PDB file of C-alpha atoms in Angstrom:
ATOM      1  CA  UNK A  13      47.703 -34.327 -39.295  1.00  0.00           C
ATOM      2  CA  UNK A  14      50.487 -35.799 -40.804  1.00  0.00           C
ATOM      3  CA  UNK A  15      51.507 -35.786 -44.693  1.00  0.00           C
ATOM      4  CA  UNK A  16      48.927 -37.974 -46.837  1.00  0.00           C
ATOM      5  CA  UNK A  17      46.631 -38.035 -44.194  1.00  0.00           C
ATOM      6  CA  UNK A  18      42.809 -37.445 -44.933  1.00  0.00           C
ATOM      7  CA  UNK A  19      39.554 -37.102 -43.616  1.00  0.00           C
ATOM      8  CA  UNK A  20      37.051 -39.570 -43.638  1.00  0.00           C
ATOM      9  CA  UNK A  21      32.889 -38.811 -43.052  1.00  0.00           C
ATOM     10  CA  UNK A  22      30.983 -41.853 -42.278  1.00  0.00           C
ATOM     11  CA  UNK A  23      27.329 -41.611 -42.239  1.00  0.00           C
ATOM     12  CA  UNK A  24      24.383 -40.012 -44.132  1.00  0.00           C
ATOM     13  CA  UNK A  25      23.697 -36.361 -42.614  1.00  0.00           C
ATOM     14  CA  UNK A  26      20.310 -35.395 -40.287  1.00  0.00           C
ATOM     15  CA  UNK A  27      20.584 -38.830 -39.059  1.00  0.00           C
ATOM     16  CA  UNK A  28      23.245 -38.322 -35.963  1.00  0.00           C
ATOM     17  CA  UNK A  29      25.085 -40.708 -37.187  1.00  0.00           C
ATOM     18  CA  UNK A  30      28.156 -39.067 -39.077  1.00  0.00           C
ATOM     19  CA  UNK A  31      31.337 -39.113 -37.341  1.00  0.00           C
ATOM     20  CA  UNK A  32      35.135 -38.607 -38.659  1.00  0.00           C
ATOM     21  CA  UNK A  33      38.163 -40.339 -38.302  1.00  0.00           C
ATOM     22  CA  UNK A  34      41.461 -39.291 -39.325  1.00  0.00           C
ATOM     23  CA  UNK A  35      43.769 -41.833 -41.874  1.00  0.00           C
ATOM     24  CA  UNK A  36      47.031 -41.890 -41.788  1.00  0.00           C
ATOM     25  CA  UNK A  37      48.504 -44.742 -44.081  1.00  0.00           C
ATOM     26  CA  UNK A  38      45.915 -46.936 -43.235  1.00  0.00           C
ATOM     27  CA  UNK A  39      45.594 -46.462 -39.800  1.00  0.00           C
ATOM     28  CA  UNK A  40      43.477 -44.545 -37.418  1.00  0.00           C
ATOM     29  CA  UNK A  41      44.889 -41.251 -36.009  1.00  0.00           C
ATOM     30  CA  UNK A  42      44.702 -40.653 -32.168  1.00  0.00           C
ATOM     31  CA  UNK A  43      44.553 -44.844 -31.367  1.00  0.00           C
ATOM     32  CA  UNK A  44      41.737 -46.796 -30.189  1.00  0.00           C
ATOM     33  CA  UNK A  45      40.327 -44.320 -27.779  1.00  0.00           C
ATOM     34  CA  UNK A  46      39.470 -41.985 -30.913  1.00  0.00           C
ATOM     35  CA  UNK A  47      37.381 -44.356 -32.006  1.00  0.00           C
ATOM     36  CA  UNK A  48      35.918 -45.635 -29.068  1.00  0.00           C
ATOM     37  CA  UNK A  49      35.095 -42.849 -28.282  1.00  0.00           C
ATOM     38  CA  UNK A  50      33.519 -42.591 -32.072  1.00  0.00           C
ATOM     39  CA  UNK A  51      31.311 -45.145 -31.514  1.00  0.00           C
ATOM     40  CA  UNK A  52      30.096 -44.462 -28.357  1.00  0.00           C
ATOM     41  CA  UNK A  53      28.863 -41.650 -29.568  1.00  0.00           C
ATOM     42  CA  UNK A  54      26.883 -43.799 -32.427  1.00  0.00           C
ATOM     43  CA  UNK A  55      25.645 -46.455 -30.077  1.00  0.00           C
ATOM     44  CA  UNK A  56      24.197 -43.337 -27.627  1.00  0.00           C
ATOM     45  CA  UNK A  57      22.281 -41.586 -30.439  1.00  0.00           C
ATOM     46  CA  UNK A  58      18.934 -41.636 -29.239  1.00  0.00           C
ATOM     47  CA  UNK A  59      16.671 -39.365 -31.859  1.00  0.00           C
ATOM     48  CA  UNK A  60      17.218 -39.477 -36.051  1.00  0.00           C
ATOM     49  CA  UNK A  61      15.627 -36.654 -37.456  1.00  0.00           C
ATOM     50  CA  UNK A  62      15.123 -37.782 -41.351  1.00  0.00           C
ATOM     51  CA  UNK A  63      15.388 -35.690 -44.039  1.00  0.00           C
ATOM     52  CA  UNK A  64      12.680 -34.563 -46.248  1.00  0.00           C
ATOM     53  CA  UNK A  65      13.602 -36.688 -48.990  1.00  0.00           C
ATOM     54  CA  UNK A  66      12.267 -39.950 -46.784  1.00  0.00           C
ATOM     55  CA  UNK A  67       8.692 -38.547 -47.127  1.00  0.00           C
ATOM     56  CA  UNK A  68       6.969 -41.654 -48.868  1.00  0.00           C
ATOM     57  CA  UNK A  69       4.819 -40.803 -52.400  1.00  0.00           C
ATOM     58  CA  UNK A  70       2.297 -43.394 -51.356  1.00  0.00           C
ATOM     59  CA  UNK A  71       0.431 -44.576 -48.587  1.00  0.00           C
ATOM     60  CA  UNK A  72       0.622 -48.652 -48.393  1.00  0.00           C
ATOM     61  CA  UNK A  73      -2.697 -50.273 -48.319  1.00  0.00           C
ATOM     62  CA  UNK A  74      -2.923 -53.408 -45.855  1.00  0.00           C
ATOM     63  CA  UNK A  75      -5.702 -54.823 -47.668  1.00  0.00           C
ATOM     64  CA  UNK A  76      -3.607 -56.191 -50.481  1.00  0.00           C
ATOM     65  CA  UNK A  77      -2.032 -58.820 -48.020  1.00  0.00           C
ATOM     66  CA  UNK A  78      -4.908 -59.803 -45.939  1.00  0.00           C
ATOM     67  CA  UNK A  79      -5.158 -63.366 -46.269  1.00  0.00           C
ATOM     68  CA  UNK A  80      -9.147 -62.498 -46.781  1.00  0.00           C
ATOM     69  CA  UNK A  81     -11.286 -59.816 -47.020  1.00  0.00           C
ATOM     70  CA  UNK A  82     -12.705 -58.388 -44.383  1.00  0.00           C
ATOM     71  CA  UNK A  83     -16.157 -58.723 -43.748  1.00  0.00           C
ATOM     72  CA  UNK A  84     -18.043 -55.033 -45.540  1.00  0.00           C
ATOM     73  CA  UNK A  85     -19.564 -53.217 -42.861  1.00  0.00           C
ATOM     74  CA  UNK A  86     -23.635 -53.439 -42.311  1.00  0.00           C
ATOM     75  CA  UNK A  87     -25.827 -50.934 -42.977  1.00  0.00           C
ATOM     76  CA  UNK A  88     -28.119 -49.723 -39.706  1.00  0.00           C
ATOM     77  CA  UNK A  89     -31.166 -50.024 -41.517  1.00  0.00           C
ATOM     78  CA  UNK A  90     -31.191 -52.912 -43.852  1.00  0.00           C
ATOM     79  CA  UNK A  91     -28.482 -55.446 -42.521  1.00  0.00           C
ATOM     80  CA  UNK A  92     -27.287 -55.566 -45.631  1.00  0.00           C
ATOM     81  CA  UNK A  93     -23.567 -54.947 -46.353  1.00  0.00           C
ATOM     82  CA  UNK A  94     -22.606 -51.139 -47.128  1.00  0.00           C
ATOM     83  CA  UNK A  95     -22.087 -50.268 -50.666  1.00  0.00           C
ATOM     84  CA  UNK A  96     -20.834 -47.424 -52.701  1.00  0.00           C
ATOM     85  CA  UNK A  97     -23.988 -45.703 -53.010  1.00  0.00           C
ATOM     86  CA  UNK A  98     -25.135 -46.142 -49.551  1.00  0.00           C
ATOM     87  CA  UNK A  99     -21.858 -43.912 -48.443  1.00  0.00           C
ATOM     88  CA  UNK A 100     -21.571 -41.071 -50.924  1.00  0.00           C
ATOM     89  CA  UNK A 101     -24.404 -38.858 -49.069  1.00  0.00           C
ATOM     90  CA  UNK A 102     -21.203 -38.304 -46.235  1.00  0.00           C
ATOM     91  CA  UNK A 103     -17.744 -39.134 -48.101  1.00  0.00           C
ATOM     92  CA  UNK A 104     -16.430 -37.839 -51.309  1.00  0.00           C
ATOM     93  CA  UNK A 105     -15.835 -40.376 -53.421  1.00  0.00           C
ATOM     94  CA  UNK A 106     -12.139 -40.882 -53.561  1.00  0.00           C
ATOM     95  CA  UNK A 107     -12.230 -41.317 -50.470  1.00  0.00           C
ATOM     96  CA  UNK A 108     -14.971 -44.060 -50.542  1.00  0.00           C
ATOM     97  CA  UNK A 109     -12.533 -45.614 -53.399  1.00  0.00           C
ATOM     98  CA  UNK A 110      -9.876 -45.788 -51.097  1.00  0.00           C
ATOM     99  CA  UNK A 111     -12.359 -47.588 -48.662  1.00  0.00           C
ATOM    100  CA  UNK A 112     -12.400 -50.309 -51.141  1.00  0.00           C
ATOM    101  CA  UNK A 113      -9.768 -50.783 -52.791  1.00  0.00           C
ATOM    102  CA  UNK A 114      -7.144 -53.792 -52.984  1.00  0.00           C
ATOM    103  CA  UNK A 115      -4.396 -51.822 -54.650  1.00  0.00           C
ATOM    104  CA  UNK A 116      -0.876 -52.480 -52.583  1.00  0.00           C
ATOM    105  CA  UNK A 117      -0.183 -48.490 -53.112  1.00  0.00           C
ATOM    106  CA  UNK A 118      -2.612 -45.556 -52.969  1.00  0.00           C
ATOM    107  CA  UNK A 119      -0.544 -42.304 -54.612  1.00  0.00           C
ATOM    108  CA  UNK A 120      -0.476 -39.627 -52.294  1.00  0.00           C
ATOM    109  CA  UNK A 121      -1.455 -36.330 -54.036  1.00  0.00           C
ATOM    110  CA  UNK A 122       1.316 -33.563 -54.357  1.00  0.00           C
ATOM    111  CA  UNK A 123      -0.759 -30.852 -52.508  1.00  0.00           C
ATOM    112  CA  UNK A 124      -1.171 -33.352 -49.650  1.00  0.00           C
ATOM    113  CA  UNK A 125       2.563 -34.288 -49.810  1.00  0.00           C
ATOM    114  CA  UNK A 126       3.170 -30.431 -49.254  1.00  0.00           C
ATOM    115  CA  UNK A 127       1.080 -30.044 -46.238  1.00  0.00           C
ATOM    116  CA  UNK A 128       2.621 -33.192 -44.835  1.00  0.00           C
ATOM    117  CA  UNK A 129       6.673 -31.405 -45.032  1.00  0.00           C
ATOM    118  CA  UNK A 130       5.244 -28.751 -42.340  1.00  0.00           C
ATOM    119  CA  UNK A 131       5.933 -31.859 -39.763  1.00  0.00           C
ATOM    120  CA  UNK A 132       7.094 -34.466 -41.792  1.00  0.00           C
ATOM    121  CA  UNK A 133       9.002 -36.928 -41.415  1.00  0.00           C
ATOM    122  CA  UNK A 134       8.555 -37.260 -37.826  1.00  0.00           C
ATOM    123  CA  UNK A 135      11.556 -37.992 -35.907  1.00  0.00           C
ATOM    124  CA  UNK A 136      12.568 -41.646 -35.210  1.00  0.00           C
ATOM    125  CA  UNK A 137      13.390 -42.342 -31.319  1.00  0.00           C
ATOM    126  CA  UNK A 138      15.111 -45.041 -30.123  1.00  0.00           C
ATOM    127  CA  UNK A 139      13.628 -46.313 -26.711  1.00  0.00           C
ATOM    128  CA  UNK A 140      16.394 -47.309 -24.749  1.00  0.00           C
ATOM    129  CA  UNK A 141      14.393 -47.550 -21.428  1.00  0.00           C
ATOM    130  CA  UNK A 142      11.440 -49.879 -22.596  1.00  0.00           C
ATOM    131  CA  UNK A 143      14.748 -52.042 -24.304  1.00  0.00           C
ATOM    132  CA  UNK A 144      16.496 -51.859 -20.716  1.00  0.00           C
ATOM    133  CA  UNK A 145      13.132 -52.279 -19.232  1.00  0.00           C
ATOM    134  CA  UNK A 146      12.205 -55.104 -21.029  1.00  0.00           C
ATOM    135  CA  UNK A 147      15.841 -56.700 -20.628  1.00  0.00           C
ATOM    136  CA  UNK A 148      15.666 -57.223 -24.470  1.00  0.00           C
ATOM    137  CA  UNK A 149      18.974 -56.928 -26.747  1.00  0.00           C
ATOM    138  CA  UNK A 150      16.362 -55.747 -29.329  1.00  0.00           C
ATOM    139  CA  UNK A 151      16.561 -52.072 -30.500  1.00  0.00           C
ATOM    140  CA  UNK A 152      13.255 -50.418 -30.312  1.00  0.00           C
ATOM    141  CA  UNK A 153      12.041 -47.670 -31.872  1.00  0.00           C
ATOM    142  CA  UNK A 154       9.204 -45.058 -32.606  1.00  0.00           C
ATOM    143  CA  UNK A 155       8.133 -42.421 -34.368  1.00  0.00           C
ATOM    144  CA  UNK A 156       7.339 -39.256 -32.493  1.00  0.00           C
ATOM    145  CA  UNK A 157       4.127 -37.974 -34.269  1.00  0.00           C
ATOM    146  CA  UNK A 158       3.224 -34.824 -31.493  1.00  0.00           C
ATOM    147  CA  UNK A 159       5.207 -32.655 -33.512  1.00  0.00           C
ATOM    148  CA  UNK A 160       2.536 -31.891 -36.326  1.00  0.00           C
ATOM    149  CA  UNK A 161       0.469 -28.678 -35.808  1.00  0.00           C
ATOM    150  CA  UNK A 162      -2.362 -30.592 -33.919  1.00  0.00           C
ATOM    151  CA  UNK A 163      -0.005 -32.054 -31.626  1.00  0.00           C
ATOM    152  CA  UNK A 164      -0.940 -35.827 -32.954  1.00  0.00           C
ATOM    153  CA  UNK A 165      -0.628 -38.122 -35.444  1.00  0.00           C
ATOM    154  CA  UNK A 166      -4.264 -37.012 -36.795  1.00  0.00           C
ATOM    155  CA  UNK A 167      -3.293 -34.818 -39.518  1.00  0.00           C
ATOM    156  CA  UNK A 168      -2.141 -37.375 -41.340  1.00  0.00           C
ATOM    157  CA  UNK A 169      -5.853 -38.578 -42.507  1.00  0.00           C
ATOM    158  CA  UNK A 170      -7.267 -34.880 -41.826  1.00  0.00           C
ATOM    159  CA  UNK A 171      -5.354 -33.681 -44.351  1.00  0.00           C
ATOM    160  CA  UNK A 172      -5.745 -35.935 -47.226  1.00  0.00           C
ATOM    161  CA  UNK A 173      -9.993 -36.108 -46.549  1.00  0.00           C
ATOM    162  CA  UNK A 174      -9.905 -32.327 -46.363  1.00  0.00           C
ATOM    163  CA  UNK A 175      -8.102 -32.458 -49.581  1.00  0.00           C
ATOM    164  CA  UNK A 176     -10.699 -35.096 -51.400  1.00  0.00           C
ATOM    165  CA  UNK A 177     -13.621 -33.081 -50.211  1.00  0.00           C
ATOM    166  CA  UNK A 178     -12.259 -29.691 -51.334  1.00  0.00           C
ATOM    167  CA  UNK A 179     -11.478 -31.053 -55.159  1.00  0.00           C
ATOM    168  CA  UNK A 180     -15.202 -32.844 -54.960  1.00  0.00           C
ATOM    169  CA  UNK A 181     -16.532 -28.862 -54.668  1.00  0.00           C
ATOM    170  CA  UNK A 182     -17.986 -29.486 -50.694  1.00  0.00           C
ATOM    171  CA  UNK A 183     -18.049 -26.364 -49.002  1.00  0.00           C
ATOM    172  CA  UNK A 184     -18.516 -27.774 -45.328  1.00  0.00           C
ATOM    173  CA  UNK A 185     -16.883 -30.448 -43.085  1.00  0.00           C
ATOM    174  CA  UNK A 186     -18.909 -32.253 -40.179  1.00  0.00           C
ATOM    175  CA  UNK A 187     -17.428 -33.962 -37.321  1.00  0.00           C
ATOM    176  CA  UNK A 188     -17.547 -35.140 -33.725  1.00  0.00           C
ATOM    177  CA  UNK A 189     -14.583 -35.209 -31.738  1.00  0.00           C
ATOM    178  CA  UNK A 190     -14.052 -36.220 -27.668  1.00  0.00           C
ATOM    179  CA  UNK A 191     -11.021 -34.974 -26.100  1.00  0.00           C
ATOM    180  CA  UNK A 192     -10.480 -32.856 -29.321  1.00  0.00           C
ATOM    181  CA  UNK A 193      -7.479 -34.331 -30.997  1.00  0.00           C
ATOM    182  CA  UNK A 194      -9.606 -35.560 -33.757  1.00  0.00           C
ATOM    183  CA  UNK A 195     -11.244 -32.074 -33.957  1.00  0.00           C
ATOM    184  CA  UNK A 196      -8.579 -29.643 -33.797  1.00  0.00           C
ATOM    185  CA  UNK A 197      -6.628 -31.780 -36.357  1.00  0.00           C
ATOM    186  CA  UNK A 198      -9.714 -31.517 -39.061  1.00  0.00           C
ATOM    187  CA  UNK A 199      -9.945 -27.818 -38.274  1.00  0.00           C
ATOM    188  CA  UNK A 200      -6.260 -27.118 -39.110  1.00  0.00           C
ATOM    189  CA  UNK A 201      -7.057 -28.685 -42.371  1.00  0.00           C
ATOM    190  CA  UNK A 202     -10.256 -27.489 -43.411  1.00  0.00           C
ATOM    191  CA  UNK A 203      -8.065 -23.917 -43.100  1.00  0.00           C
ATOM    192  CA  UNK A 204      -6.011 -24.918 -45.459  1.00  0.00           C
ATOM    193  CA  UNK A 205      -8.288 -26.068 -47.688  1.00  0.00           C
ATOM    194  CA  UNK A 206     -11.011 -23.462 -47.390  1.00  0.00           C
ATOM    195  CA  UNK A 207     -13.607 -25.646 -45.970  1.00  0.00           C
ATOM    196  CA  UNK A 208     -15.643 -24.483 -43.059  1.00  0.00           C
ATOM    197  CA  UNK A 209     -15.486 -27.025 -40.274  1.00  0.00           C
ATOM    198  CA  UNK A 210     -18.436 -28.068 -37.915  1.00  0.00           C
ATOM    199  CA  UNK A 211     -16.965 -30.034 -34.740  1.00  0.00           C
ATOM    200  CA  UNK A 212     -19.729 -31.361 -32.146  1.00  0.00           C
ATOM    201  CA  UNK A 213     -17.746 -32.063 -28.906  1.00  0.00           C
ATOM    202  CA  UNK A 214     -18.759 -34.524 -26.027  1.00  0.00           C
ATOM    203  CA  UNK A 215     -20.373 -31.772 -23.962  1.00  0.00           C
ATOM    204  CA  UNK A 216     -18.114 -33.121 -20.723  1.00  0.00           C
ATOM    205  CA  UNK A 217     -15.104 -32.777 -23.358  1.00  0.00           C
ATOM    206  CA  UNK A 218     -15.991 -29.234 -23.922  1.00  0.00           C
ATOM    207  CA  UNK A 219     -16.217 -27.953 -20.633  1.00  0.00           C
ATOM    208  CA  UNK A 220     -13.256 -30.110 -19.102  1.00  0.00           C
ATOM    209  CA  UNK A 221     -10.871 -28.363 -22.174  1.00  0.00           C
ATOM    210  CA  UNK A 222     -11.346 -24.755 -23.429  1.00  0.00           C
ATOM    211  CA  UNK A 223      -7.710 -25.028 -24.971  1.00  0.00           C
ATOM    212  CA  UNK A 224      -8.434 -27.585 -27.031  1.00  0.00           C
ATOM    213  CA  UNK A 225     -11.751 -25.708 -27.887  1.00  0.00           C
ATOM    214  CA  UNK A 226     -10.153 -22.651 -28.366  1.00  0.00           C
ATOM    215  CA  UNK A 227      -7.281 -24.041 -30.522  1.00  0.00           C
ATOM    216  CA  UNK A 228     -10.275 -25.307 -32.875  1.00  0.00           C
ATOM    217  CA  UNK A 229     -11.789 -21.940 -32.971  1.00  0.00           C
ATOM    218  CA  UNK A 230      -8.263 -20.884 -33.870  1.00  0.00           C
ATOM    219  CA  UNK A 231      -8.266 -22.578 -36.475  1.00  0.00           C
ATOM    220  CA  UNK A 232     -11.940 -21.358 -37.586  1.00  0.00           C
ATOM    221  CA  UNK A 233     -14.369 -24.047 -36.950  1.00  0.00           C
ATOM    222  CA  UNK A 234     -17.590 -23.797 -35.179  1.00  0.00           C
ATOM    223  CA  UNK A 235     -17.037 -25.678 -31.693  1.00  0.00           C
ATOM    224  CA  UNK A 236     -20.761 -27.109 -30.677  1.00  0.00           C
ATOM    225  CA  UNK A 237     -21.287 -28.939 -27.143  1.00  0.00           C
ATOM    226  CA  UNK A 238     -23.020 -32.132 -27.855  1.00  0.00           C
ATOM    227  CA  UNK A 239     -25.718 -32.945 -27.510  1.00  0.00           C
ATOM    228  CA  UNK A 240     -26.761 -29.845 -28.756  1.00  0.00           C
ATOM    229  CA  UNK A 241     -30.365 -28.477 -29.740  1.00  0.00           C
ATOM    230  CA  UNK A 242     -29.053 -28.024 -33.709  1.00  0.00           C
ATOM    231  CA  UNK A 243     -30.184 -31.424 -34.823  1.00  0.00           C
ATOM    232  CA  UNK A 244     -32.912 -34.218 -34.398  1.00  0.00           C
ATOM    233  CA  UNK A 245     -30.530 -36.670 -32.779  1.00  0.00           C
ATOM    234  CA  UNK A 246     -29.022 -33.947 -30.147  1.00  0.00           C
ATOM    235  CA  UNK A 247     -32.639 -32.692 -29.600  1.00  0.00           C
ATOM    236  CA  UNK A 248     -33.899 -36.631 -28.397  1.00  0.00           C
ATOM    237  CA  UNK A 249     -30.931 -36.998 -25.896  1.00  0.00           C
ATOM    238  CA  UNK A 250     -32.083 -33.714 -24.220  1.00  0.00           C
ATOM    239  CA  UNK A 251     -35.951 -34.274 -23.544  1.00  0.00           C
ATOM    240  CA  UNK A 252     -34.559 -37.414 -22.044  1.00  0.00           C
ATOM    241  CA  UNK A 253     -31.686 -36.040 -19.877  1.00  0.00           C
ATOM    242  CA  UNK A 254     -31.347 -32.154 -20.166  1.00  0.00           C
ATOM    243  CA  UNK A 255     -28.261 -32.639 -17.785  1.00  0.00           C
ATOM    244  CA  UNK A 256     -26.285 -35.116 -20.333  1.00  0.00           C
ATOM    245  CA  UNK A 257     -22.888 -35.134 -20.430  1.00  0.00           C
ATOM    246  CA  UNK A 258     -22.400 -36.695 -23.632  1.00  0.00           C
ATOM    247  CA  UNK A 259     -20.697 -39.086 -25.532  1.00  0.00           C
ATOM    248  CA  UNK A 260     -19.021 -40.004 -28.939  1.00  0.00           C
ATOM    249  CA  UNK A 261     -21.814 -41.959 -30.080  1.00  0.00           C
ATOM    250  CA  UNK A 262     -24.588 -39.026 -29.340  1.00  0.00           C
ATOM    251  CA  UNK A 263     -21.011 -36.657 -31.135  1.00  0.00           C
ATOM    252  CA  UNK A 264     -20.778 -39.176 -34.272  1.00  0.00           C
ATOM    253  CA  UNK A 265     -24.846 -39.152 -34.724  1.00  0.00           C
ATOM    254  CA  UNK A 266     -25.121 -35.196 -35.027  1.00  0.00           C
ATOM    255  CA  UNK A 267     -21.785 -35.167 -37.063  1.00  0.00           C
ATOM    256  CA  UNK A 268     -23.672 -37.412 -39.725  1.00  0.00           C
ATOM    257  CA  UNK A 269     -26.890 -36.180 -39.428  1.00  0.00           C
ATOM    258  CA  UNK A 270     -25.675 -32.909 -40.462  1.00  0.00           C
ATOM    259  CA  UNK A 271     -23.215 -33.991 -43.242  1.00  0.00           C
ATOM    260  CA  UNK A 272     -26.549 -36.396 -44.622  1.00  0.00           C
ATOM    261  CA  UNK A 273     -29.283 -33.217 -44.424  1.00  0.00           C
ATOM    262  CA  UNK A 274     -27.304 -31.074 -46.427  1.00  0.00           C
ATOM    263  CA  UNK A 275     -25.500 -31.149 -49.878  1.00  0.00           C
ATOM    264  CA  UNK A 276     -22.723 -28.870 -48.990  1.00  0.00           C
ATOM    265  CA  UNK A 277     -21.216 -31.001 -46.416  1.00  0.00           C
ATOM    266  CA  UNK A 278     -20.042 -34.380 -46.124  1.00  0.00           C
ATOM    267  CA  UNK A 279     -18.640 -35.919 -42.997  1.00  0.00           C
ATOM    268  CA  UNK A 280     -15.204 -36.952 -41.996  1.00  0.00           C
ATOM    269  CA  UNK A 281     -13.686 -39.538 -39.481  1.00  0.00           C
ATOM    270  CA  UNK A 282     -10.732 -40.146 -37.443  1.00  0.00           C
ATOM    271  CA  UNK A 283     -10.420 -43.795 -36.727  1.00  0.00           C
ATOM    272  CA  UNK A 284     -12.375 -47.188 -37.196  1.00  0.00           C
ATOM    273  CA  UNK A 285     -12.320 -47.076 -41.497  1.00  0.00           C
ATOM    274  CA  UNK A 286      -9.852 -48.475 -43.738  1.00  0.00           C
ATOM    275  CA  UNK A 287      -8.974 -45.094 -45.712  1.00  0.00           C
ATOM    276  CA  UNK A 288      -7.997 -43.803 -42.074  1.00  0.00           C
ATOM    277  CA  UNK A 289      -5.647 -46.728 -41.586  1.00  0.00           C
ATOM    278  CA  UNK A 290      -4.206 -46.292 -45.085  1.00  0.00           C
ATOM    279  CA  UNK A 291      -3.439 -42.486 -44.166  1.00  0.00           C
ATOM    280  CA  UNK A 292      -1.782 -43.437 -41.532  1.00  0.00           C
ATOM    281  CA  UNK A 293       0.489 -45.840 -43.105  1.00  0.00           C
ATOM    282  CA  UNK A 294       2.840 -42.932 -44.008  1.00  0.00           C
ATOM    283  CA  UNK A 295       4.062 -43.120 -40.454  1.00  0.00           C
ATOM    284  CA  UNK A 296       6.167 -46.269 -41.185  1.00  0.00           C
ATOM    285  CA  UNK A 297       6.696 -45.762 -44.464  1.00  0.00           C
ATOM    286  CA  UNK A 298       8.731 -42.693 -44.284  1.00  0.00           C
ATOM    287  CA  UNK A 299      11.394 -44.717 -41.279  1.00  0.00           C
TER     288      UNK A 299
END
């Protein structure tokens, strides 16, 4: 390199996008196939991995810019929309809060945040394929969420709900799960945590996939086929059909059953409610 030449980085680091070019009185060392060459290599980058710095402080709440409510959900019994009271047998109550809430940003708590840097951020993929697919100049992108320690994007409401329960004093967590994403991902956190976990598992689920059974007992929870002979609902599906395979509404109706007969435990969720969503919005927010 030639006398008052200097070396120029371009680019922020982790995100495969720093390259160098040499300056030598204005001009680029090496001619235009440096630097084609340069920016090939740009153009072809096809995974960022962000730093840890990206990892958002709060989860964004969609409900603030709905152009309405949405309708509350209706209790089984009465008809009558669901209210505060009606859930804090089976959620902790910052978590119900979060249920209802209209505020734009929910503050997510440091201990949380912690867990979350095990995996977090996930790493940003470009899909050049679907874009060539597709025929689309568009770039598309996703976030690649297997790489937490459940192998899906699950932890990222597990962990927070584990967290609410455990600083609300409940001892025990109550769940269903299917193919056991949703269960293996609540028994990683209730380790963490110290909460005993209670998963009842589509009985078909839990013969069709030890692994996933097996990771859950890993991770210390009690694995249960369902339905199973431990509670009222489980007990009525077997006089009927001893043989039953199962399903995630027999799974969901022992979960709460169980969380709703005793004081120690409350129940936790996977999908469907709005504090799931919110958890979830961390995805996004950290790209």
């Amino acid at each position: 390199m030639g006398r008052g030449a200097r070396r120029k980085f371009v680019g922020r680091p982790g995100c495969g996008r720093a390259f160098a070019t040499a300056v030598a009185g204005g001009k680029t060392a090496g001619g235009n196939a440096a630097t084609s060459r340069g920016n090939a290599e740009m153009t072809e980058s096809t995974k960022y991995l962000l730093s840890e710095d990206r990892l958002p402080k709060a989860w964004y709440n969609l409900n603030a810019d709905l152009p309405r409510s949405c309708p509350p959900p209706l209790h089984p019994g009465t008809g009558q929309p669901i209210g505060p009271d009606d859930l804090a047998p089976i959620f902790p109550m910052a978590v119900i809060a979060q249920e209802v809430t209209t505020e734009r940003w929910i503050d997510i708590p440091e201990p949380v945040r912690e867990v979350y840097r095990l995996w977090r951020p996930s790493p940003l993929i470009r899909a050049r394929r679907l874009e060539k697919a597709l025929g689309t100049p568009a770039k598309i992108y996703f976030k690649y969420e297997g790489v937490s320690p459940a192998g899906s994007h699950k932890p990222n409401t597990s962990v927070p709900q584990a967290f609410y329960n455990q600083q609300e004093g409940v001892k025990r967590l109550a769940t269903e799960t299917g193919a056991g994403q949703w269960g293996s991902s609540l028994a990683f956190a209730g380790s963490l945590f110290g909460l005993e976990v209670e998963v009842f598992m589509v009985k078909i689920s839990y013969e069709q996939k030890p692994y996933r059974r097996a990771l859950m007992e890993t991770y210390g929870a009690k694995c249960i086929a369902s339905p199973s002979p431990l509670t009222h609902a489980g007990r009525a599906i077997l006089e009927r059909d001893p043989n039953s395979n199962g399903s995630l509404g027999i799974a969901i109706s022992e979960a709460v059953e169980t969380a709703a007969s005793r004081d120690d435990t409350k129940y936790a969720l996977g999908s469907v409610l709005n504090h799931v969503c919110l958890h979830q919005t961390v995805i996004g927010e950290e790209a």
